[in-house]
mmCIF file of C-alpha atoms in Angstrom:
data_model
loop_
_atom_site.group_PDB
_atom_site.id
_atom_site.type_symbol
_atom_site.label_atom_id
_atom_site.label_comp_id
_atom_site.label_asym_id
_atom_site.label_seq_id
_atom_site.Cartn_x
_atom_site.Cartn_y
_atom_site.Cartn_z
ATOM 1 C CA UNK A 1 -197.105 -3.560 32.544
ATOM 2 C CA UNK A 2 -195.536 -6.973 33.019
ATOM 3 C CA UNK A 3 -191.785 -7.636 32.890
ATOM 4 C CA UNK A 4 -190.911 -11.200 31.914
ATOM 5 C CA UNK A 5 -188.090 -13.229 30.426
ATOM 6 C CA UNK A 6 -188.120 -13.458 26.651
ATOM 7 C CA UNK A 7 -187.472 -17.175 27.131
ATOM 8 C CA UNK A 8 -190.989 -17.400 28.664
ATOM 9 C CA UNK A 9 -192.566 -15.282 25.917
ATOM 10 C CA UNK A 10 -191.268 -16.792 22.674
ATOM 11 C CA UNK A 11 -194.106 -15.196 20.682
ATOM 12 C CA UNK A 12 -192.275 -11.874 21.096
ATOM 13 C CA UNK A 13 -188.875 -12.956 19.705
ATOM 14 C CA UNK A 14 -189.644 -11.409 16.320
ATOM 15 C CA UNK A 15 -190.784 -8.118 17.928
ATOM 16 C CA UNK A 16 -187.627 -7.887 20.051
ATOM 17 C CA UNK A 17 -185.445 -8.783 17.072
ATOM 18 C CA UNK A 18 -187.062 -6.027 14.997
ATOM 19 C CA UNK A 19 -186.576 -3.416 17.727
ATOM 20 C CA UNK A 20 -182.940 -4.303 18.304
ATOM 21 C CA UNK A 21 -182.125 -4.702 14.623
ATOM 22 C CA UNK A 22 -183.508 -1.262 13.739
ATOM 23 C CA UNK A 23 -182.041 0.559 16.749
ATOM 24 C CA UNK A 24 -178.684 -1.111 17.342
ATOM 25 C CA UNK A 25 -177.735 -2.789 14.055
ATOM 26 C CA UNK A 26 -179.025 -0.644 11.188
ATOM 27 C CA UNK A 27 -178.281 2.624 13.037
ATOM 28 C CA UNK A 28 -174.691 1.602 13.753
ATOM 29 C CA UNK A 29 -173.758 0.208 10.367
ATOM 30 C CA UNK A 30 -173.163 -3.256 11.789
ATOM 31 C CA UNK A 31 -172.872 -6.090 9.318
ATOM 32 C CA UNK A 32 -175.233 -8.331 11.308
ATOM 33 C CA UNK A 33 -178.333 -9.455 9.464
ATOM 34 C CA UNK A 34 -181.856 -9.590 10.831
ATOM 35 C CA UNK A 35 -181.556 -13.386 10.824
ATOM 36 C CA UNK A 36 -178.426 -13.133 13.021
ATOM 37 C CA UNK A 37 -180.339 -10.999 15.512
ATOM 38 C CA UNK A 38 -183.361 -13.315 15.442
ATOM 39 C CA UNK A 39 -181.169 -16.374 16.029
ATOM 40 C CA UNK A 40 -179.457 -14.631 18.940
ATOM 41 C CA UNK A 41 -182.725 -13.745 20.690
ATOM 42 C CA UNK A 42 -184.076 -17.230 20.020
ATOM 43 C CA UNK A 43 -181.295 -18.517 22.276
ATOM 44 C CA UNK A 44 -181.505 -16.358 25.377
ATOM 45 C CA UNK A 45 -181.891 -17.998 28.775
ATOM 46 C CA UNK A 46 -183.212 -17.492 32.299
ATOM 47 C CA UNK A 47 -180.362 -18.679 34.528
ATOM 48 C CA UNK A 48 -177.270 -18.131 32.365
ATOM 49 C CA UNK A 49 -176.128 -15.373 30.043
ATOM 50 C CA UNK A 50 -177.354 -14.067 27.698
ATOM 51 C CA UNK A 51 -180.682 -13.184 29.300
ATOM 52 C CA UNK A 52 -183.324 -10.929 27.734
ATOM 53 C CA UNK A 53 -186.264 -9.299 29.491
ATOM 54 C CA UNK A 54 -189.287 -7.714 27.867
ATOM 55 C CA UNK A 55 -191.962 -5.279 28.983
ATOM 56 C CA UNK A 56 -195.465 -6.267 27.932
ATOM 57 C CA UNK A 57 -198.534 -4.068 28.003
ATOM 58 C CA UNK A 58 -201.907 -5.064 26.528
ATOM 59 C CA UNK A 59 -200.272 -8.067 24.814
ATOM 60 C CA UNK A 60 -197.697 -5.834 23.077
ATOM 61 C CA UNK A 61 -193.942 -5.885 23.630
ATOM 62 C CA UNK A 62 -193.138 -2.257 24.426
ATOM 63 C CA UNK A 63 -189.522 -2.584 25.534
ATOM 64 C CA UNK A 64 -186.586 -4.882 26.092
ATOM 65 C CA UNK A 65 -183.207 -5.178 27.780
ATOM 66 C CA UNK A 66 -180.528 -7.870 27.809
ATOM 67 C CA UNK A 67 -177.740 -9.045 30.067
ATOM 68 C CA UNK A 68 -174.606 -9.987 28.132
ATOM 69 C CA UNK A 69 -171.338 -11.394 29.421
ATOM 70 C CA UNK A 70 -169.569 -8.654 27.445
ATOM 71 C CA UNK A 71 -170.772 -5.667 25.423
ATOM 72 C CA UNK A 72 -167.431 -3.975 24.763
ATOM 73 C CA UNK A 73 -164.597 -6.066 23.382
ATOM 74 C CA UNK A 74 -162.073 -3.426 24.466
ATOM 75 C CA UNK A 75 -162.995 -4.166 28.112
ATOM 76 C CA UNK A 76 -163.316 -7.921 28.544
ATOM 77 C CA UNK A 77 -162.457 -7.617 32.248
ATOM 78 C CA UNK A 78 -165.841 -6.026 32.993
ATOM 79 C CA UNK A 79 -168.798 -8.361 33.282
ATOM 80 C CA UNK A 80 -171.740 -8.752 33.035
ATOM 81 C CA UNK A 81 -173.306 -5.935 30.992
ATOM 82 C CA UNK A 82 -176.728 -4.370 30.744
ATOM 83 C CA UNK A 83 -177.241 -4.097 26.993
ATOM 84 C CA UNK A 84 -179.739 -3.190 24.301
ATOM 85 C CA UNK A 85 -182.141 -1.272 26.523
ATOM 86 C CA UNK A 86 -184.912 -0.096 24.239
ATOM 87 C CA UNK A 87 -188.417 1.276 24.748
ATOM 88 C CA UNK A 88 -190.789 1.988 21.866
ATOM 89 C CA UNK A 89 -190.997 5.750 21.364
ATOM 90 C CA UNK A 90 -194.689 6.039 22.240
ATOM 91 C CA UNK A 91 -194.015 4.408 25.630
ATOM 92 C CA UNK A 92 -190.991 6.464 26.687
ATOM 93 C CA UNK A 93 -191.001 8.582 29.870
ATOM 94 C CA UNK A 94 -193.482 6.176 31.455
ATOM 95 C CA UNK A 95 -191.062 4.111 33.553
ATOM 96 C CA UNK A 96 -190.669 1.211 31.115
ATOM 97 C CA UNK A 97 -186.879 1.486 30.956
ATOM 98 C CA UNK A 98 -186.556 1.900 34.718
ATOM 99 C CA UNK A 99 -188.736 -1.183 35.336
ATOM 100 C CA UNK A 100 -186.625 -3.208 32.908
ATOM 101 C CA UNK A 101 -183.423 -2.019 34.621
ATOM 102 C CA UNK A 102 -184.793 -2.835 38.092
ATOM 103 C CA UNK A 103 -185.636 -6.402 37.064
ATOM 104 C CA UNK A 104 -182.238 -6.735 35.392
ATOM 105 C CA UNK A 105 -180.481 -5.731 38.616
ATOM 106 C CA UNK A 106 -182.447 -8.353 40.573
ATOM 107 C CA UNK A 107 -181.514 -11.108 38.129
ATOM 108 C CA UNK A 108 -177.838 -10.140 38.039
ATOM 109 C CA UNK A 109 -177.728 -10.178 41.852
ATOM 110 C CA UNK A 110 -179.488 -13.587 41.959
ATOM 111 C CA UNK A 111 -176.826 -14.903 39.574
ATOM 112 C CA UNK A 112 -174.193 -13.936 42.158
ATOM 113 C CA UNK A 113 -172.654 -10.903 40.500
ATOM 114 C CA UNK A 114 -171.708 -7.887 42.616
ATOM 115 C CA UNK A 115 -171.727 -5.293 39.835
ATOM 116 C CA UNK A 116 -173.202 -4.635 36.410
ATOM 117 C CA UNK A 117 -171.699 -2.570 33.588
ATOM 118 C CA UNK A 118 -173.135 -0.700 30.656
ATOM 119 C CA UNK A 119 -171.926 1.370 27.738
ATOM 120 C CA UNK A 120 -173.598 4.434 26.317
ATOM 121 C CA UNK A 121 -172.828 6.894 23.584
ATOM 122 C CA UNK A 122 -175.527 9.422 24.445
ATOM 123 C CA UNK A 123 -177.368 8.656 27.694
ATOM 124 C CA UNK A 124 -174.756 9.256 30.406
ATOM 125 C CA UNK A 125 -176.937 11.702 32.342
ATOM 126 C CA UNK A 126 -179.835 9.218 32.381
ATOM 127 C CA UNK A 127 -177.687 6.588 34.095
ATOM 128 C CA UNK A 128 -175.868 8.989 36.443
ATOM 129 C CA UNK A 129 -179.259 10.222 37.667
ATOM 130 C CA UNK A 130 -180.195 6.624 38.483
ATOM 131 C CA UNK A 131 -177.200 5.731 40.642
ATOM 132 C CA UNK A 132 -174.749 4.386 38.078
ATOM 133 C CA UNK A 133 -171.078 5.340 38.590
ATOM 134 C CA UNK A 134 -168.941 6.582 35.730
ATOM 135 C CA UNK A 135 -165.959 4.279 35.102
ATOM 136 C CA UNK A 136 -164.257 5.673 31.998
ATOM 137 C CA UNK A 137 -164.615 7.028 28.482
ATOM 138 C CA UNK A 138 -162.958 5.019 25.738
ATOM 139 C CA UNK A 139 -162.930 4.905 21.956
ATOM 140 C CA UNK A 140 -164.249 1.728 20.391
ATOM 141 C CA UNK A 141 -162.849 0.057 17.289
ATOM 142 C CA UNK A 142 -164.793 2.546 15.105
ATOM 143 C CA UNK A 143 -163.370 5.557 16.948
ATOM 144 C CA UNK A 144 -166.649 6.343 18.705
ATOM 145 C CA UNK A 145 -166.480 7.765 22.230
ATOM 146 C CA UNK A 146 -168.194 5.463 24.730
ATOM 147 C CA UNK A 147 -168.899 6.112 28.399
ATOM 148 C CA UNK A 148 -168.737 3.037 30.629
ATOM 149 C CA UNK A 149 -170.785 2.928 33.841
ATOM 150 C CA UNK A 150 -171.024 0.486 36.723
ATOM 151 C CA UNK A 151 -173.788 -0.280 39.205
ATOM 152 C CA UNK A 152 -172.791 -1.865 42.519
ATOM 153 C CA UNK A 153 -175.320 -4.465 43.664
#
């Protein structure tokens, strides 16, 4: 498995856009279109936010994660954020997500940040078991309960 910047692997922009659109747009009822998602991932960077990483195995994109300046408009004071962590179902429980997170932490530290935040609706135990500290539970603008975690770099 290779972890690389999406910016270096433009052939996978469509794959990443499909994964994120299906998991985080369609499933949440967002009004974003696939074209919006594709345009977003066509404009990620390597040295400034937003940054997207991908996991590649046998020339297939099997997972992705992004670093956003903000992923929760109710908490603009927290930044940056680990966001849109996704691993294809057939590759789960094989360390893909953990490898993506590890590379994300390295990049965030290189950018000079001292902490990284994330939001989750259903994976709190996963992050607690990997050294993330619980910050708070809040309700977003749709009334959904969200746990916010922080990782100190």
